[in-house]
Amino acid sequence: MNIQQRMIRFITKSNWYIFCVITLLAFINTPKPFALGILCGGLIVTLNFHALEHTLKRTFKNSSQIVAAGDSILRSVIFKYYIRFILSGVMLFLLISRNIVDPLGLIAGLSVVVASFFAATTLELTRLIIKEAV
Amino acid sequence: MEFFTACVWAAGLAIGIAALGCGLGQGMGLSGAVQGIARNPESSGKVTVTLLIGLAMIESLCIYALVVALILIYAHPQAAEFAKMAIGH
């Protein structure tokens, strides 16, 4: 397994782990709107990431088609991105405008995917440094 | 009143600039990936994974900007104080 595949497997799993741990801790330690913000933000961004993964894997599965239809592939991926972005935007709008969640909790929840990227990069870097040292 | 007008302006500019930058970044990244796979179809797997991570990072920036813009309009921490001041005058 190469470094990219290892990273993506780690990120896909750690997304859910980080999301569950942070949400649990938030519901135990923080006020309800803040914990709800983390729950909603984490759910939105994790589902978004999985939808993006699904789109890209389906689009680039048949690499021979890319040569023939490069431009239409670009348009379809960007179109799906805008649909996802509008859906997330509407959800965030409803959550913030109706004061259902604490905005700071929402920002913390939205950082779940970034946190798992950071963790994956740190892990790979550590592995690389240890490998070179040995 | 000027405070709320400024908030709406700031929110509009924030999401506008963020969407423009993220759209350009994603378009450039995707275009590079498609060209790379077209030239070397065997690299498809590696390129897709790297692209996925890059696109997710860019997308999260745009979502942050959207949240900040929505906070500026609907949940500004000092909105109540400024509203009181506006009513007092």
Short mmCIF file of C-alpha atoms in Angstrom, two decimals:
data_model
loop_
_atom_site.label_atom_id
_atom_site.label_comp_id
_atom_site.label_asym_id
_atom_site.label_seq_id
_atom_site.Cartn_x
_atom_site.Cartn_y
_atom_site.Cartn_z
CA MET A 1 0.00 0.00 0.00
CA ASN A 2 1.48 3.38 -0.99
CA ILE A 3 1.55 6.55 1.08
CA GLN A 4 -1.52 8.12 -0.58
CA GLN A 5 -3.75 5.10 -0.07
CA ARG A 6 -2.56 4.74 3.52
CA MET A 7 -3.33 8.40 4.21
CA ILE A 8 -6.80 8.29 2.71
CA ARG A 9 -7.70 5.15 4.68
CA PHE A 10 -6.47 6.80 7.86
CA ILE A 11 -8.36 10.04 7.14
CA THR A 12 -11.61 8.24 6.29
CA LYS A 13 -11.53 6.32 9.57
CA SER A 14 -10.17 9.09 11.79
CA ASN A 15 -12.87 11.51 10.54
CA TRP A 16 -15.54 9.43 12.26
CA TYR A 17 -13.41 8.72 15.35
CA ILE A 18 -12.54 12.40 15.91
CA PHE A 19 -16.16 13.38 15.24
CA CYS A 20 -17.51 10.86 17.79
CA VAL A 21 -14.94 11.71 20.48
CA ILE A 22 -15.32 15.50 20.14
CA THR A 23 -19.13 15.29 20.11
CA LEU A 24 -19.21 13.07 23.18
CA LEU A 25 -16.79 15.32 25.07
CA ALA A 26 -18.80 18.39 24.05
CA PHE A 27 -22.10 16.94 25.26
CA ILE A 28 -20.48 16.04 28.59
CA ASN A 29 -18.50 19.24 29.23
CA THR A 30 -20.05 22.15 27.32
CA PRO A 31 -23.47 23.85 27.06
CA LYS A 32 -26.04 22.24 24.75
CA PRO A 33 -25.92 24.82 21.87
CA PHE A 34 -22.11 24.51 21.69
CA ALA A 35 -22.29 20.68 21.64
CA LEU A 36 -25.06 20.80 19.04
CA GLY A 37 -22.84 23.08 16.94
CA ILE A 38 -20.03 20.54 17.05
CA LEU A 39 -22.44 17.70 16.20
CA CYS A 40 -24.02 19.52 13.24
CA GLY A 41 -20.74 21.00 11.92
CA GLY A 42 -18.91 17.68 12.17
CA LEU A 43 -21.74 15.81 10.49
CA ILE A 44 -21.99 18.32 7.63
CA VAL A 45 -18.27 18.35 6.89
CA THR A 46 -17.76 14.57 7.26
CA LEU A 47 -20.68 13.74 4.97
CA ASN A 48 -19.40 16.37 2.54
CA PHE A 49 -15.99 14.71 2.51
CA HIS A 50 -17.48 11.27 1.84
CA ALA A 51 -19.65 12.69 -0.96
CA LEU A 52 -16.55 14.29 -2.52
CA GLU A 53 -14.67 10.99 -2.25
CA HIS A 54 -17.56 9.14 -3.91
CA THR A 55 -17.76 11.70 -6.74
CA LEU A 56 -14.02 11.63 -7.46
CA LYS A 57 -13.73 7.84 -7.29
CA ARG A 58 -16.66 7.40 -9.65
CA THR A 59 -15.36 10.07 -12.03
CA PHE A 60 -11.76 8.84 -12.22
CA LYS A 61 -12.55 5.08 -12.12
CA ASN A 62 -12.36 4.75 -15.86
CA SER A 63 -9.19 6.62 -16.78
CA SER A 64 -9.50 5.78 -20.48
CA GLN A 65 -12.67 7.92 -20.69
CA ILE A 66 -10.84 10.96 -19.33
CA VAL A 67 -8.81 11.29 -22.52
CA ALA A 68 -11.99 11.50 -24.57
CA ALA A 69 -14.13 13.63 -22.24
CA GLY A 70 -11.77 15.86 -20.21
CA ASP A 71 -13.89 19.03 -20.30
CA SER A 72 -17.22 17.43 -19.44
CA ILE A 73 -15.61 15.66 -16.46
CA LEU A 74 -14.39 19.02 -15.16
CA ARG A 75 -17.85 20.51 -15.53
CA SER A 76 -19.61 17.59 -13.83
CA VAL A 77 -17.27 17.60 -10.81
CA ILE A 78 -17.55 21.39 -10.38
CA PHE A 79 -21.36 21.17 -10.78
CA LYS A 80 -21.59 18.50 -8.06
CA TYR A 81 -19.32 20.64 -5.87
CA TYR A 82 -21.67 23.60 -6.20
CA ILE A 83 -24.70 21.42 -5.35
CA ARG A 84 -22.94 20.14 -2.22
CA PHE A 85 -21.84 23.64 -1.28
CA ILE A 86 -25.35 25.08 -1.69
CA LEU A 87 -26.85 22.27 0.42
CA SER A 88 -24.28 22.83 3.19
CA GLY A 89 -24.86 26.58 2.91
CA VAL A 90 -28.62 26.20 3.39
CA MET A 91 -28.09 23.95 6.41
CA LEU A 92 -25.55 26.35 7.98
CA PHE A 93 -27.90 29.27 7.27
CA LEU A 94 -30.79 27.57 9.04
CA LEU A 95 -28.62 26.56 12.01
CA ILE A 96 -27.15 30.06 12.52
CA SER A 97 -30.14 32.25 11.61
CA ARG A 98 -32.51 30.37 13.94
CA ASN A 99 -29.93 30.37 16.76
CA ILE A 100 -30.12 26.58 17.08
CA VAL A 101 -26.36 26.23 17.59
CA ASP A 102 -23.45 28.24 18.97
CA PRO A 103 -21.42 29.58 15.99
CA LEU A 104 -18.10 28.84 17.74
CA GLY A 105 -19.15 25.22 18.28
CA LEU A 106 -20.13 25.06 14.63
CA ILE A 107 -16.66 26.26 13.57
CA ALA A 108 -15.08 23.66 15.88
CA GLY A 109 -17.28 20.96 14.34
CA LEU A 110 -16.40 22.07 10.82
CA SER A 111 -12.71 21.56 11.65
CA VAL A 112 -13.07 17.78 12.07
CA VAL A 113 -11.82 16.95 8.57
CA VAL A 114 -8.96 19.47 8.78
CA ALA A 115 -7.96 17.93 12.13
CA SER A 116 -7.85 14.45 10.62
CA PHE A 117 -5.74 15.74 7.68
CA PHE A 118 -3.38 17.27 10.21
CA ALA A 119 -3.22 14.01 12.17
CA ALA A 120 -2.59 11.95 9.01
CA THR A 121 0.19 14.30 7.82
CA THR A 122 1.84 14.31 11.24
CA LEU A 123 1.72 10.51 11.38
CA GLU A 124 3.25 10.11 7.91
CA LEU A 125 5.95 12.69 8.67
CA THR A 126 6.81 10.92 11.91
CA ARG A 127 6.99 7.60 10.05
CA LEU A 128 9.27 9.15 7.43
CA ILE A 129 11.59 10.69 10.03
CA ILE A 130 11.82 7.44 12.01
CA LYS A 131 12.46 5.47 8.79
CA GLU A 132 15.31 7.82 7.80
CA ALA A 133 16.78 7.80 11.31
CA VAL A 134 16.89 3.98 11.31
CA MET B 1 -27.58 51.58 11.46
CA GLU B 2 -24.23 52.06 9.77
CA PHE B 3 -22.88 49.16 11.82
CA PHE B 4 -25.45 46.74 10.39
CA THR B 5 -24.90 48.02 6.85
CA ALA B 6 -21.16 47.47 7.31
CA CYS B 7 -21.82 43.92 8.61
CA VAL B 8 -23.87 43.03 5.54
CA TRP B 9 -21.21 44.51 3.24
CA ALA B 10 -18.46 42.60 5.06
CA ALA B 11 -20.42 39.34 4.89
CA GLY B 12 -21.14 39.73 1.19
CA LEU B 13 -17.52 40.58 0.39
CA ALA B 14 -16.22 37.75 2.59
CA ILE B 15 -18.21 34.97 0.94
CA GLY B 16 -17.79 36.50 -2.53
CA ILE B 17 -13.99 36.66 -2.34
CA ALA B 18 -13.76 33.25 -0.66
CA ALA B 19 -15.96 31.57 -3.26
CA LEU B 20 -14.00 33.20 -6.08
CA GLY B 21 -10.66 32.05 -4.67
CA CYS B 22 -11.85 28.54 -3.84
CA GLY B 23 -13.54 28.16 -7.22
CA LEU B 24 -10.36 29.20 -9.02
CA GLY B 25 -8.22 26.92 -6.84
CA GLN B 26 -10.48 23.91 -7.31
CA GLY B 27 -10.76 24.49 -11.03
CA MET B 28 -6.97 24.71 -11.40
CA GLY B 29 -6.39 21.62 -9.26
CA LEU B 30 -8.98 19.59 -11.12
CA SER B 31 -7.70 20.73 -14.50
CA GLY B 32 -4.16 19.66 -13.52
CA ALA B 33 -5.42 16.28 -12.33
CA VAL B 34 -7.41 15.62 -15.49
CA GLN B 35 -4.41 16.54 -17.66
CA GLY B 36 -2.11 14.35 -15.55
CA ILE B 37 -4.42 11.32 -15.81
CA ALA B 38 -4.94 11.90 -19.54
CA ARG B 39 -1.16 11.83 -20.12
CA ASN B 40 -0.49 8.95 -17.73
CA PRO B 41 -3.67 6.91 -17.07
CA GLU B 42 -1.84 4.50 -14.72
CA SER B 43 -1.33 7.31 -12.19
CA SER B 44 -5.12 7.68 -11.80
CA GLY B 45 -5.29 6.22 -8.27
CA LYS B 46 -2.50 8.35 -6.81
CA VAL B 47 -3.73 11.54 -8.48
CA THR B 48 -7.32 10.95 -7.30
CA VAL B 49 -6.31 10.54 -3.66
CA THR B 50 -4.07 13.62 -3.68
CA LEU B 51 -6.78 15.60 -5.45
CA LEU B 52 -9.38 14.47 -2.90
CA ILE B 53 -7.29 15.78 -0.01
CA GLY B 54 -6.57 19.06 -1.81
CA LEU B 55 -10.17 19.68 -2.80
CA ALA B 56 -11.45 18.90 0.70
CA MET B 57 -8.98 21.39 2.18
CA ILE B 58 -10.01 24.13 -0.28
CA GLU B 59 -13.69 23.40 0.30
CA SER B 60 -13.37 23.67 4.06
CA LEU B 61 -11.89 27.17 3.65
CA CYS B 62 -14.94 28.26 1.71
CA ILE B 63 -17.26 26.76 4.35
CA TYR B 64 -15.37 28.67 7.08
CA ALA B 65 -15.87 31.90 5.12
CA LEU B 66 -19.58 31.12 4.76
CA VAL B 67 -19.90 30.55 8.52
CA VAL B 68 -18.10 33.82 9.30
CA ALA B 69 -20.36 35.66 6.84
CA LEU B 70 -23.48 34.14 8.43
CA ILE B 71 -22.19 35.02 11.91
CA LEU B 72 -21.67 38.64 10.79
CA ILE B 73 -25.28 38.87 9.63
CA TYR B 74 -27.25 36.72 12.08
CA ALA B 75 -25.17 36.14 15.21
CA HIS B 76 -22.83 39.11 15.61
CA PRO B 77 -21.67 39.12 19.26
CA GLN B 78 -22.12 42.90 19.62
CA ALA B 79 -25.29 43.30 17.58
CA ALA B 80 -27.55 43.70 20.62
CA GLU B 81 -25.39 46.50 22.08
CA PHE B 82 -25.33 48.40 18.80
CA ALA B 83 -29.10 47.94 18.42
CA LYS B 84 -29.62 49.42 21.92
CA MET B 85 -27.36 52.35 21.06
CA ALA B 86 -29.27 52.94 17.82
CA ILE B 87 -32.62 52.94 19.68
CA GLY B 88 -31.18 55.28 22.38
CA HIS B 89 -30.23 57.85 19.76
#
